[in-house]
XYZ file of C-alpha atoms in Angstrom:
680
model
C 0.017 -0.149 -0.295
C 1.273 2.984 -1.035
C 2.144 6.121 1.612
C -0.175 8.618 1.793
C 0.528 12.466 2.095
C 0.764 13.450 5.540
C -2.597 15.973 6.560
C -0.852 17.679 8.751
C 1.820 18.234 6.029
C -0.588 20.041 3.707
C -0.030 23.440 3.184
C -2.461 26.230 4.468
C -6.046 25.645 3.143
C -7.390 26.222 6.456
C -11.251 26.018 5.566
C -10.980 22.896 4.111
C -8.739 20.845 6.584
C -10.782 22.559 9.252
C -14.066 21.185 7.665
C -12.955 17.590 6.873
C -11.928 17.635 10.590
C -15.186 18.667 11.991
C -16.610 15.840 9.614
C -14.369 13.431 11.762
C -15.036 14.413 14.889
C -18.978 14.625 14.743
C -19.280 12.348 10.973
C -23.640 13.686 11.260
C -22.299 16.788 10.092
C -22.952 15.699 6.625
C -19.648 15.840 4.442
C -18.408 17.735 2.657
C -18.089 19.309 -1.053
C -14.710 20.869 -2.230
C -15.032 23.207 -4.848
C -12.061 24.845 -6.813
C -9.754 24.873 -9.835
C -7.696 22.049 -10.923
C -4.489 21.513 -9.557
C -5.194 22.738 -6.029
C -4.725 19.259 -4.382
C -8.127 19.138 -3.226
C -8.164 15.191 -3.586
C -4.577 15.112 -1.500
C -6.186 16.883 1.542
C -9.301 14.230 1.152
C -7.131 11.298 1.195
C -4.622 12.439 4.145
C -8.017 12.823 6.103
C -8.506 8.881 5.781
C -5.536 7.882 8.198
C -6.584 10.183 10.849
C -9.983 8.864 11.336
C -10.419 6.632 15.065
C -10.597 2.750 14.236
C -14.051 1.241 13.992
C -15.108 -2.030 15.959
C -16.858 -4.387 13.076
C -18.240 -7.902 13.502
C -15.838 -10.298 12.368
C -16.377 -11.620 8.746
C -19.121 -9.569 8.312
C -18.888 -7.918 4.926
C -21.223 -5.041 5.785
C -18.914 -3.631 8.740
C -21.495 -4.195 11.129
C -21.193 -2.546 14.612
C -20.639 -5.432 17.110
C -22.231 -3.564 19.871
C -25.464 -2.698 17.704
C -25.939 -5.357 14.659
C -27.967 -4.156 11.855
C -30.975 -7.133 12.436
C -31.644 -7.193 8.543
C -27.911 -7.305 7.402
C -27.359 -9.820 4.504
C -24.663 -11.730 6.503
C -26.763 -11.806 9.785
C -28.310 -12.245 12.319
C -24.812 -11.962 14.074
C -24.227 -12.828 17.872
C -23.503 -10.378 20.294
C -19.674 -10.373 20.716
C -16.238 -7.875 21.181
C -15.587 -7.957 17.605
C -12.364 -7.083 15.957
C -10.903 -3.255 15.242
C -10.041 -2.025 12.064
C -8.996 1.119 9.962
C -11.553 3.431 9.366
C -12.090 2.819 5.214
C -11.926 5.457 2.662
C -13.884 4.203 -0.642
C -13.384 5.877 -4.044
C -16.459 6.165 -6.187
C -14.918 6.326 -9.907
C -17.016 8.903 -11.834
C -17.782 6.026 -14.614
C -18.409 3.296 -12.158
C -21.525 0.799 -12.896
C -24.995 1.063 -10.992
C -24.298 -2.391 -9.593
C -20.411 -1.659 -8.632
C -21.864 1.071 -6.404
C -24.753 -0.613 -4.971
C -23.964 -4.171 -5.412
C -25.412 -7.264 -7.711
C -27.651 -10.039 -7.354
C -27.093 -13.215 -9.280
C -30.254 -13.290 -10.908
C -29.832 -17.127 -12.164
C -29.780 -18.726 -8.761
C -32.680 -16.095 -7.169
C -34.546 -17.537 -9.623
C -33.359 -21.347 -10.036
C -32.632 -21.749 -6.218
C -34.578 -19.207 -4.899
C -31.014 -18.042 -3.490
C -30.391 -14.549 -2.210
C -27.023 -14.265 -3.595
C -25.611 -10.686 -3.116
C -22.181 -9.397 -4.281
C -21.649 -6.093 -2.188
C -20.900 -2.569 -3.813
C -19.008 0.128 -3.019
C -22.109 1.599 -0.339
C -21.620 -1.550 1.506
C -17.567 -1.100 1.433
C -17.934 2.399 2.593
C -20.859 1.914 5.305
C -19.509 3.922 8.549
C -16.238 4.933 6.933
C -15.176 7.672 3.581
C -17.562 7.289 0.683
C -15.135 10.045 -1.501
C -16.330 11.008 -5.427
C -14.050 12.757 -7.026
C -15.237 15.169 -9.671
C -18.555 14.554 -8.501
C -20.317 17.193 -10.714
C -19.431 14.756 -13.791
C -21.173 11.449 -11.955
C -24.075 10.304 -14.139
C -27.704 10.806 -12.874
C -28.660 7.526 -12.207
C -25.712 6.976 -10.002
C -26.579 10.231 -8.189
C -29.836 9.170 -7.665
C -28.877 6.118 -5.687
C -26.370 8.279 -3.643
C -29.295 10.924 -2.427
C -31.263 7.847 -1.705
C -28.607 6.346 0.282
C -27.818 9.306 1.920
C -31.302 10.106 2.987
C -32.144 6.786 4.136
C -28.730 5.488 5.941
C -29.171 1.768 3.714
C -29.000 0.481 0.138
C -31.628 -1.453 -1.477
C -31.341 -3.621 -4.486
C -34.346 -4.506 -6.129
C -34.452 -7.069 -9.098
C -37.692 -8.534 -10.320
C -38.816 -9.127 -7.147
C -35.807 -10.027 -5.245
C -34.672 -7.712 -2.831
C -31.610 -7.530 -0.306
C -30.971 -4.567 2.113
C -28.013 -3.283 4.224
C -27.114 -0.026 6.102
C -24.985 2.578 4.323
C -24.264 5.180 6.859
C -20.985 7.195 5.316
C -19.232 10.559 5.570
C -19.740 11.879 2.015
C -17.050 14.146 0.399
C -16.938 15.227 -3.089
C -14.539 17.387 -4.820
C -15.262 19.512 -8.154
C -14.015 22.031 -10.578
C -17.185 24.448 -11.260
C -15.601 25.021 -14.564
C -16.750 21.583 -15.572
C -20.593 21.923 -14.718
C -22.329 22.455 -11.295
C -24.301 19.796 -9.420
C -27.901 19.154 -9.066
C -29.813 20.868 -6.237
C -30.671 18.033 -4.598
C -27.378 16.156 -4.301
C -25.952 20.044 -3.371
C -27.855 19.925 -0.339
C -26.832 16.593 0.630
C -23.428 17.872 1.374
C -23.345 19.178 5.040
C -20.224 21.575 4.083
C -18.678 23.445 1.220
C -15.291 24.556 0.679
C -14.350 26.774 -1.953
C -10.102 26.318 -2.786
C -7.849 28.430 -5.049
C -4.740 28.881 -6.152
C -2.433 31.019 -4.114
C -0.215 34.027 -6.163
C 2.542 34.543 -3.469
C 5.468 32.888 -4.522
C 6.491 32.255 -1.267
C 3.958 29.995 -0.648
C 4.360 28.540 -3.729
C 7.620 27.398 -2.903
C 6.812 25.475 0.108
C 4.446 23.981 -1.869
C 7.133 22.902 -4.232
C 9.628 21.715 -1.560
C 7.696 19.978 0.704
C 5.870 17.859 -2.581
C 9.569 17.007 -3.901
C 10.366 15.743 -1.057
C 7.539 13.437 -0.181
C 8.043 12.280 -4.175
C 11.901 11.234 -3.228
C 10.977 9.531 0.193
C 7.181 8.895 0.765
C 7.766 6.819 3.723
C 10.810 9.342 5.087
C 8.680 12.307 4.723
C 5.765 10.783 6.362
C 8.122 9.527 9.367
C 9.237 13.452 10.242
C 5.291 14.129 10.306
C 4.647 11.447 12.346
C 4.399 12.921 15.463
C 2.066 15.846 14.321
C -0.269 13.451 12.616
C -0.543 11.475 16.148
C -1.307 14.552 17.921
C -3.751 15.790 15.529
C -5.122 11.994 15.625
C -5.305 12.226 19.783
C -7.176 15.823 19.455
C -9.908 14.196 17.154
C -10.452 11.340 19.654
C -10.519 13.977 23.013
C -12.917 16.171 20.461
C -15.242 13.162 19.582
C -15.625 12.606 23.593
C -16.352 15.726 24.574
C -19.129 16.529 21.462
C -22.237 15.019 23.868
C -21.231 17.203 26.684
C -21.234 20.240 24.382
C -24.586 22.523 25.192
C -26.789 24.111 22.458
C -28.763 26.754 24.533
C -31.991 28.346 23.016
C -30.452 31.485 21.987
C -27.901 29.959 19.917
C -30.834 28.228 18.159
C -32.527 31.403 17.681
C -29.236 32.431 16.251
C -28.932 29.676 13.680
C -32.576 29.545 12.944
C -32.465 33.411 12.301
C -29.701 33.193 9.758
C -31.111 30.842 7.937
C -33.982 32.231 7.383
C -32.211 35.620 6.887
C -30.855 33.986 3.622
C -33.610 32.555 2.584
C -32.250 28.721 2.664
C -34.950 26.192 1.205
C -36.092 23.580 3.456
C -34.523 22.888 7.592
C -31.646 20.973 6.874
C -29.493 24.042 6.646
C -30.596 24.846 10.092
C -29.827 21.097 11.554
C -26.222 21.475 9.849
C -25.481 24.302 11.435
C -26.566 23.356 14.898
C -24.442 20.157 14.460
C -21.245 22.050 12.837
C -21.439 25.005 15.587
C -21.163 21.752 18.242
C -18.553 20.416 16.577
C -16.748 23.411 16.527
C -16.753 23.800 19.980
C -15.764 20.718 20.629
C -13.214 20.803 18.237
C -11.978 23.958 20.470
C -12.283 22.024 23.821
C -15.520 24.016 25.061
C -18.865 23.025 26.144
C -20.892 25.793 24.657
C -21.508 26.821 21.754
C -20.594 30.935 20.833
C -22.092 33.327 18.726
C -18.601 32.726 17.099
C -19.152 29.273 16.544
C -22.900 29.565 14.657
C -20.859 32.459 12.414
C -18.025 29.564 10.960
C -20.749 27.220 10.992
C -22.593 29.798 8.787
C -19.879 30.446 6.473
C -19.324 26.407 6.071
C -22.766 25.657 5.662
C -25.095 28.241 3.560
C -22.919 29.248 0.946
C -24.014 26.322 -1.440
C -27.668 26.495 -0.313
C -28.298 29.894 -0.897
C -27.982 29.392 -4.597
C -31.458 30.727 -6.337
C -30.266 29.856 -9.937
C -27.656 27.900 -11.563
C -26.026 31.202 -12.621
C -25.334 32.110 -8.722
C -21.900 32.041 -7.568
C -21.887 30.469 -4.209
C -21.253 32.379 -0.921
C -22.611 34.569 1.638
C -22.875 38.331 2.353
C -20.585 38.924 5.363
C -21.766 42.488 6.668
C -25.818 40.652 6.417
C -24.594 37.755 8.377
C -22.860 39.691 11.548
C -26.062 42.254 11.694
C -28.048 39.210 11.721
C -26.081 38.018 14.534
C -26.076 40.665 16.506
C -29.453 41.281 16.723
C -30.237 37.769 18.198
C -27.212 38.258 20.022
C -27.676 36.952 23.613
C -25.769 39.658 26.009
C -24.754 36.879 28.214
C -22.949 35.269 25.246
C -19.532 34.716 26.319
C -16.947 35.063 23.446
C -14.037 33.484 25.783
C -12.537 30.762 23.247
C -12.322 28.600 26.121
C -9.460 25.968 26.547
C -7.086 25.642 23.059
C -6.555 22.347 22.005
C -2.670 20.912 20.310
C -2.225 23.366 17.330
C -5.120 26.152 17.721
C -8.519 26.518 19.249
C -11.069 28.927 19.786
C -14.444 29.211 17.540
C -13.162 26.613 15.093
C -9.174 26.961 15.635
C -7.084 25.221 12.648
C -4.694 21.954 12.484
C -1.431 22.129 13.711
C 0.816 22.883 11.060
C 4.406 21.346 12.773
C 6.988 23.421 12.579
C 5.515 25.889 10.158
C 2.747 28.153 12.107
C 2.609 30.457 8.892
C 3.198 27.970 6.555
C 1.732 29.231 2.773
C -1.382 28.426 2.152
C -1.544 25.372 -0.764
C -1.111 21.251 -0.431
C 1.436 19.293 -2.053
C -0.353 18.347 -5.229
C 0.493 20.821 -7.189
C 2.186 24.101 -6.815
C -0.736 26.376 -6.503
C -2.105 27.033 -2.641
C -5.048 29.208 -1.663
C -4.159 32.723 -0.007
C -7.824 32.472 1.858
C -10.358 29.464 1.077
C -12.914 30.620 3.014
C -16.403 30.479 1.462
C -17.446 33.338 2.997
C -14.936 35.521 0.671
C -17.393 35.718 -2.172
C -19.701 38.582 -1.916
C -23.358 36.759 -2.873
C -23.826 37.454 -6.431
C -21.881 36.563 -9.559
C -19.927 39.188 -11.268
C -19.543 38.755 -15.179
C -15.850 39.341 -16.054
C -15.255 42.793 -17.346
C -16.759 43.880 -20.534
C -14.111 44.522 -23.162
C -13.747 47.798 -24.680
C -14.866 48.432 -28.266
C -11.672 47.362 -30.129
C -13.245 48.904 -33.413
C -15.461 51.406 -35.706
C -19.123 50.788 -35.209
C -18.700 48.237 -32.144
C -20.520 48.872 -29.085
C -19.706 47.958 -25.098
C -21.521 44.966 -24.216
C -25.173 45.208 -22.874
C -26.804 43.113 -19.829
C -29.122 40.258 -20.549
C -32.922 40.743 -20.458
C -34.377 38.370 -17.508
C -34.492 34.729 -18.787
C -37.391 32.875 -19.182
C -38.710 29.286 -19.538
C -38.262 27.907 -22.881
C -39.778 25.544 -25.140
C -38.340 22.059 -25.492
C -35.553 21.583 -28.194
C -34.881 18.405 -28.815
C -32.446 16.119 -31.420
C -34.762 14.038 -33.734
C -34.239 10.077 -33.544
C -33.074 7.788 -31.109
C -29.902 8.141 -29.669
C -27.666 6.132 -27.296
C -25.763 9.341 -25.739
C -24.924 10.255 -21.962
C -27.989 10.181 -19.474
C -29.574 13.391 -19.292
C -33.533 15.120 -20.279
C -33.703 16.546 -23.374
C -33.789 13.721 -26.555
C -34.970 10.120 -26.875
C -32.489 7.476 -26.553
C -31.749 3.900 -25.090
C -30.565 4.190 -21.515
C -30.009 1.489 -18.405
C -33.222 3.608 -17.016
C -36.499 4.421 -18.085
C -39.512 2.701 -19.640
C -39.001 -0.734 -21.044
C -39.590 -1.545 -25.107
C -38.610 -4.773 -25.125
C -35.925 -7.617 -24.604
C -32.886 -8.537 -26.036
C -29.869 -11.316 -24.964
C -27.269 -9.570 -22.753
C -23.734 -8.349 -24.033
C -21.799 -9.240 -20.805
C -22.796 -9.444 -17.449
C -27.322 -8.974 -17.097
C -28.008 -5.874 -15.375
C -31.693 -5.792 -15.671
C -34.026 -8.387 -16.301
C -36.583 -8.838 -18.614
C -38.541 -11.328 -16.719
C -41.230 -12.266 -18.995
C -38.929 -12.536 -21.664
C -36.966 -14.941 -19.781
C -39.365 -16.975 -18.644
C -40.798 -17.215 -22.058
C -37.031 -18.405 -23.196
C -36.852 -20.866 -20.716
C -40.279 -22.549 -20.734
C -39.971 -24.454 -23.961
C -36.811 -26.280 -22.015
C -38.405 -27.319 -18.860
C -39.213 -31.262 -19.465
C -35.837 -31.429 -20.994
C -34.185 -30.074 -18.334
C -35.831 -32.335 -15.994
C -37.852 -30.029 -14.230
C -39.638 -32.034 -11.114
C -40.313 -29.028 -8.642
C -41.776 -25.875 -8.846
C -38.872 -24.110 -9.441
C -38.230 -23.002 -13.436
C -35.137 -24.593 -14.236
C -33.057 -21.778 -16.037
C -29.777 -21.719 -17.692
C -27.708 -18.781 -18.625
C -28.867 -18.664 -22.662
C -32.506 -17.856 -21.189
C -31.689 -14.756 -19.797
C -32.839 -11.504 -21.336
C -31.656 -8.003 -20.826
C -34.883 -5.179 -21.026
C -33.637 -3.044 -23.629
C -35.103 0.852 -22.006
C -35.820 4.109 -23.694
C -34.678 7.247 -21.604
C -33.720 10.948 -22.031
C -30.050 11.622 -23.097
C -27.894 14.566 -22.734
C -27.076 16.659 -26.071
C -24.300 19.053 -26.798
C -26.167 22.283 -27.535
C -23.512 24.248 -29.689
C -24.773 28.170 -29.572
C -24.003 30.151 -33.086
C -24.585 34.119 -31.859
C -24.283 36.714 -34.094
C -22.787 39.736 -32.624
C -22.739 41.906 -35.600
C -23.937 45.475 -36.191
C -27.305 44.278 -37.580
C -27.684 42.845 -33.800
C -26.511 45.936 -32.191
C -29.576 48.150 -31.004
C -29.422 48.281 -27.434
C -32.578 46.548 -26.533
C -32.577 43.822 -29.241
C -29.369 42.852 -28.123
C -30.611 42.874 -24.429
C -33.327 40.052 -25.970
C -30.854 37.991 -27.548
C -28.787 37.600 -24.810
C -32.058 36.871 -22.668
C -33.117 34.163 -24.996
C -30.006 32.422 -25.177
C -29.403 32.603 -21.531
C -33.004 30.990 -21.306
C -31.288 28.475 -23.504
C -28.260 28.132 -21.030
C -30.524 27.491 -17.993
C -32.567 24.763 -19.741
C -29.753 23.004 -20.986
C -28.167 23.001 -17.241
C -31.912 21.314 -16.393
C -31.486 18.660 -19.122
C -27.547 18.122 -18.019
C -26.336 19.109 -21.439
C -22.965 20.372 -22.698
C -22.765 23.166 -24.185
C -21.074 25.731 -26.478
C -20.402 29.277 -27.601
C -19.335 30.163 -30.964
C -20.096 34.201 -31.727
C -19.213 36.317 -35.147
C -18.981 39.924 -35.790
C -15.938 42.051 -37.449
C -14.322 39.702 -39.833
C -13.945 36.525 -37.872
C -16.143 34.025 -35.810
C -14.797 33.324 -32.270
C -14.868 29.997 -30.146
C -15.931 31.858 -26.804
C -16.435 28.832 -25.165
C -15.188 25.190 -25.992
C -17.906 22.870 -25.479
C -18.333 21.871 -21.366
C -20.756 20.666 -18.875
C -20.609 24.566 -17.140
C -23.024 26.492 -18.189
C -22.353 29.026 -15.344
C -18.842 29.658 -17.559
C -21.091 29.842 -21.293
C -23.478 32.608 -19.155
C -20.792 34.506 -18.019
C -18.953 34.854 -21.310
C -22.545 35.636 -22.909
C -22.498 38.808 -20.238
C -19.379 40.542 -21.764
C -20.063 39.963 -25.829
C -19.716 43.630 -27.289
C -21.504 43.914 -30.511
C -20.758 45.896 -34.071
C -18.726 45.426 -37.332
C -20.411 43.489 -39.988
C -21.932 39.805 -40.232
C -19.665 36.825 -41.127
C -22.209 34.312 -41.287
C -20.507 31.689 -43.183
C -17.250 32.331 -40.654
C -19.653 31.201 -37.775
C -21.177 28.486 -39.486
C -17.772 27.096 -40.503
C -16.680 27.464 -36.797
C -19.079 25.338 -35.628
C -18.749 22.368 -38.355
C -14.804 22.388 -37.039
C -15.711 21.979 -33.211
C -18.692 19.541 -34.422
C -16.234 17.544 -36.076
C -13.863 17.264 -33.327
C -16.281 17.035 -30.417
C -17.703 13.717 -32.872
C -14.600 12.245 -32.203
C -14.227 13.218 -28.794
C -17.081 11.411 -28.051
C -19.208 9.740 -30.896
C -22.132 8.707 -29.005
C -23.084 12.672 -27.682
C -25.699 13.864 -30.679
C -25.198 17.725 -31.164
C -27.801 20.212 -31.206
C -26.850 23.448 -32.851
C -28.738 26.382 -32.271
C -27.877 29.380 -34.860
C -29.059 32.737 -33.482
C -29.606 35.686 -35.940
C -31.490 37.718 -38.086
C -30.150 36.077 -41.150
C -28.274 38.690 -42.616
C -24.653 38.182 -43.835
C -22.208 40.794 -45.078
C -18.676 41.230 -45.572
C -16.457 39.669 -48.507
C -17.662 38.509 -51.820
C -20.705 36.537 -51.815
C -21.375 36.692 -48.255
C -25.146 35.319 -48.940
C -23.813 32.618 -50.870
C -20.996 31.387 -48.753
C -23.424 31.410 -45.613
C -25.493 29.005 -48.144
C -23.018 26.558 -48.667
C -21.642 26.551 -45.207
C -25.129 25.752 -43.302
C -25.514 22.926 -46.616
C -22.174 20.901 -44.953
C -24.203 20.768 -41.804
C -27.404 19.522 -43.271
C -25.278 16.871 -45.137
C -23.652 15.412 -41.727
C -27.081 15.449 -40.861
C -26.789 17.778 -37.635
C -29.744 18.773 -35.876
C -30.494 22.801 -35.943
C -32.977 25.523 -34.691
C -32.393 28.955 -35.908
C -33.699 31.568 -33.565
C -34.560 34.527 -35.717
C -33.787 37.731 -33.937
C -35.401 40.024 -36.756
C -37.455 42.355 -35.422
C -39.736 45.684 -36.926
C -42.930 45.650 -39.160
C -40.652 44.861 -42.361
C -39.459 41.603 -42.314
C -36.808 39.886 -44.692
C -37.164 36.445 -43.726
C -33.287 35.553 -44.222
C -33.422 33.668 -41.064
C -36.117 31.323 -42.369
C -33.874 31.120 -45.808
C -30.829 29.815 -43.165
C -32.977 27.224 -41.482
C -33.983 26.075 -45.174
C -30.471 25.332 -45.938
C -29.759 24.116 -42.506
C -32.193 21.358 -42.722
C -34.025 22.522 -39.217
C -36.558 24.734 -37.667
C -36.913 28.738 -37.074
C -38.581 29.979 -34.281
C -38.793 33.776 -33.573
C -37.924 34.989 -29.876
C -41.558 35.170 -29.156
C -42.679 31.633 -29.763
C -39.162 30.628 -28.223
C -41.140 31.164 -24.931
C -42.848 28.228 -22.766
C -45.952 30.462 -22.545
C -46.305 31.353 -25.899
C -49.707 30.813 -27.823
C -47.502 30.186 -30.764
C -46.729 26.675 -32.544
C -45.273 24.086 -30.479
C -41.666 23.232 -30.875
C -41.632 19.309 -30.968
C -37.585 18.897 -31.998
C -35.134 20.292 -34.287
C -37.136 18.680 -37.811
C -40.440 19.284 -36.089
C -43.526 20.713 -36.697
C -43.136 24.481 -35.357
C -42.479 27.342 -38.097
C -40.269 25.048 -40.853
C -38.908 27.154 -43.739
C -40.731 26.631 -46.679
């Protein structure tokens, strides 16, 4: 087994380390979501935590880690007799992004279940993680059906495997820790709320801090065992402090005045539901125990709010997580108990008071980073965010006739746009596809392991052979060749590539604001339907790939907000750029079908024969069968209908801005080649 990087050798990242340690003290806090850019050592810090957790007592031979003091009466390996059990280290189980459902929840032997009535069950990762840590790197890229299973297990503390009337249940209580890069897409709100705490990490720009990170990382890479040995005393001291805090935790008091502050804070920031209140209460209690106190203070409540609320106050996907600290302080002051004692109490080893910080060995003022990369956060406090997402500064106009960016109009709910036919792409909510989940449409012989049994087809295949197989009892004699896999139809996510006209013909401020609002609405729809998105803009002399295809609609919205307008209309350049992007994406992800959304008034200017060139570029997409929609932005009493001509060349559909609204009385857009307003 390889030697992990020591937790106490991680440089800086105080908020991340504190959040992890609070969960080690009180697993009921509910886990940690670590948000940050690539190369900030999120994974290294999380993996280092596992070595600090106290050992757990388990029933000998139980594959489901039952507690000998209170064994699970429904354990598949039970019933268990009372006894002392055996001690082992707490596990940290990693869930790969591409894991299958059977790998996560376990698998039943369907052939034995049908033929012998025996529940032969192979445990999955949820069973392995029971009473330990379940770590999901790049949790925002996890497939929807796996997220649903995680939500169920996190909510109920148990996992159920149901296969055609045969069921197995086992306990699955674990500390959920996830890391993600927001640039690659956001989490569903349901899963986001399941994480007790969240922490933002960012790379430091201080040379001294980066030097210390590199120095320690190189020392670890040269001699992992020797490096870990130099930090063994600090690791031991921190481990003892966790044990002491766990023992103190039941004695920590949570007074009515503190509970009132917690409730008032959650109400002030308009978080949904009551989970935030409960998580804040548990976090504040853990903070007090970590500091060696038996009473929770207002400072504990403040620190708990900074860790527990930022990811819960997001009102839509384009809101950045964070809290307004001034508003937080005002709320706490308004409901502060006059008798609240600000005395931080006794300090534990390496820090204390109101949350404290973990020990840093010989470098109490070490730079703020961790070892996995020479990047370090100056302050990863989630509270540094003001609570509102500020778009990038608008670039100044760079040419004659060019205008600065205008703000987008309010987004609205759009009509359903989908790719025709039946795909096989990643699970999502846009277009019809063959999927592992959804309504059953037929059966086939399994290719590899059987995952979804089609019971009727299996029985039908086995029935003619029962006499030849010597059936004598009530059970059905089933062979491997009889098994049939259910084929199912659900929804897939698509690649929605926006090609936005930012030329002078679109530059009227009110008009461009409406156009941006429409694109923003489509981006919000893409977020909800689990699509990848890309953004191409064209104006002046050329087209630009403003955002390569990504799962982060936040990034697309920010690029759109700062988009200036003006200049000529190189329509052909925009369509050719889209053709190049789609060609590359087909090689990278051939199963994900594209949907081209062209937002323009259809005009083409600049260069020789711009209209003919635009039509020729459009026919390239039509020849490859790319589904497309043209959003007609032309306004006024006199309309030329050029967007309709473009849609005809693309072989797609044209809709106006008004028709794009879901509440519009105009024709319904069923799919990209559907029955809305088609160019004739």
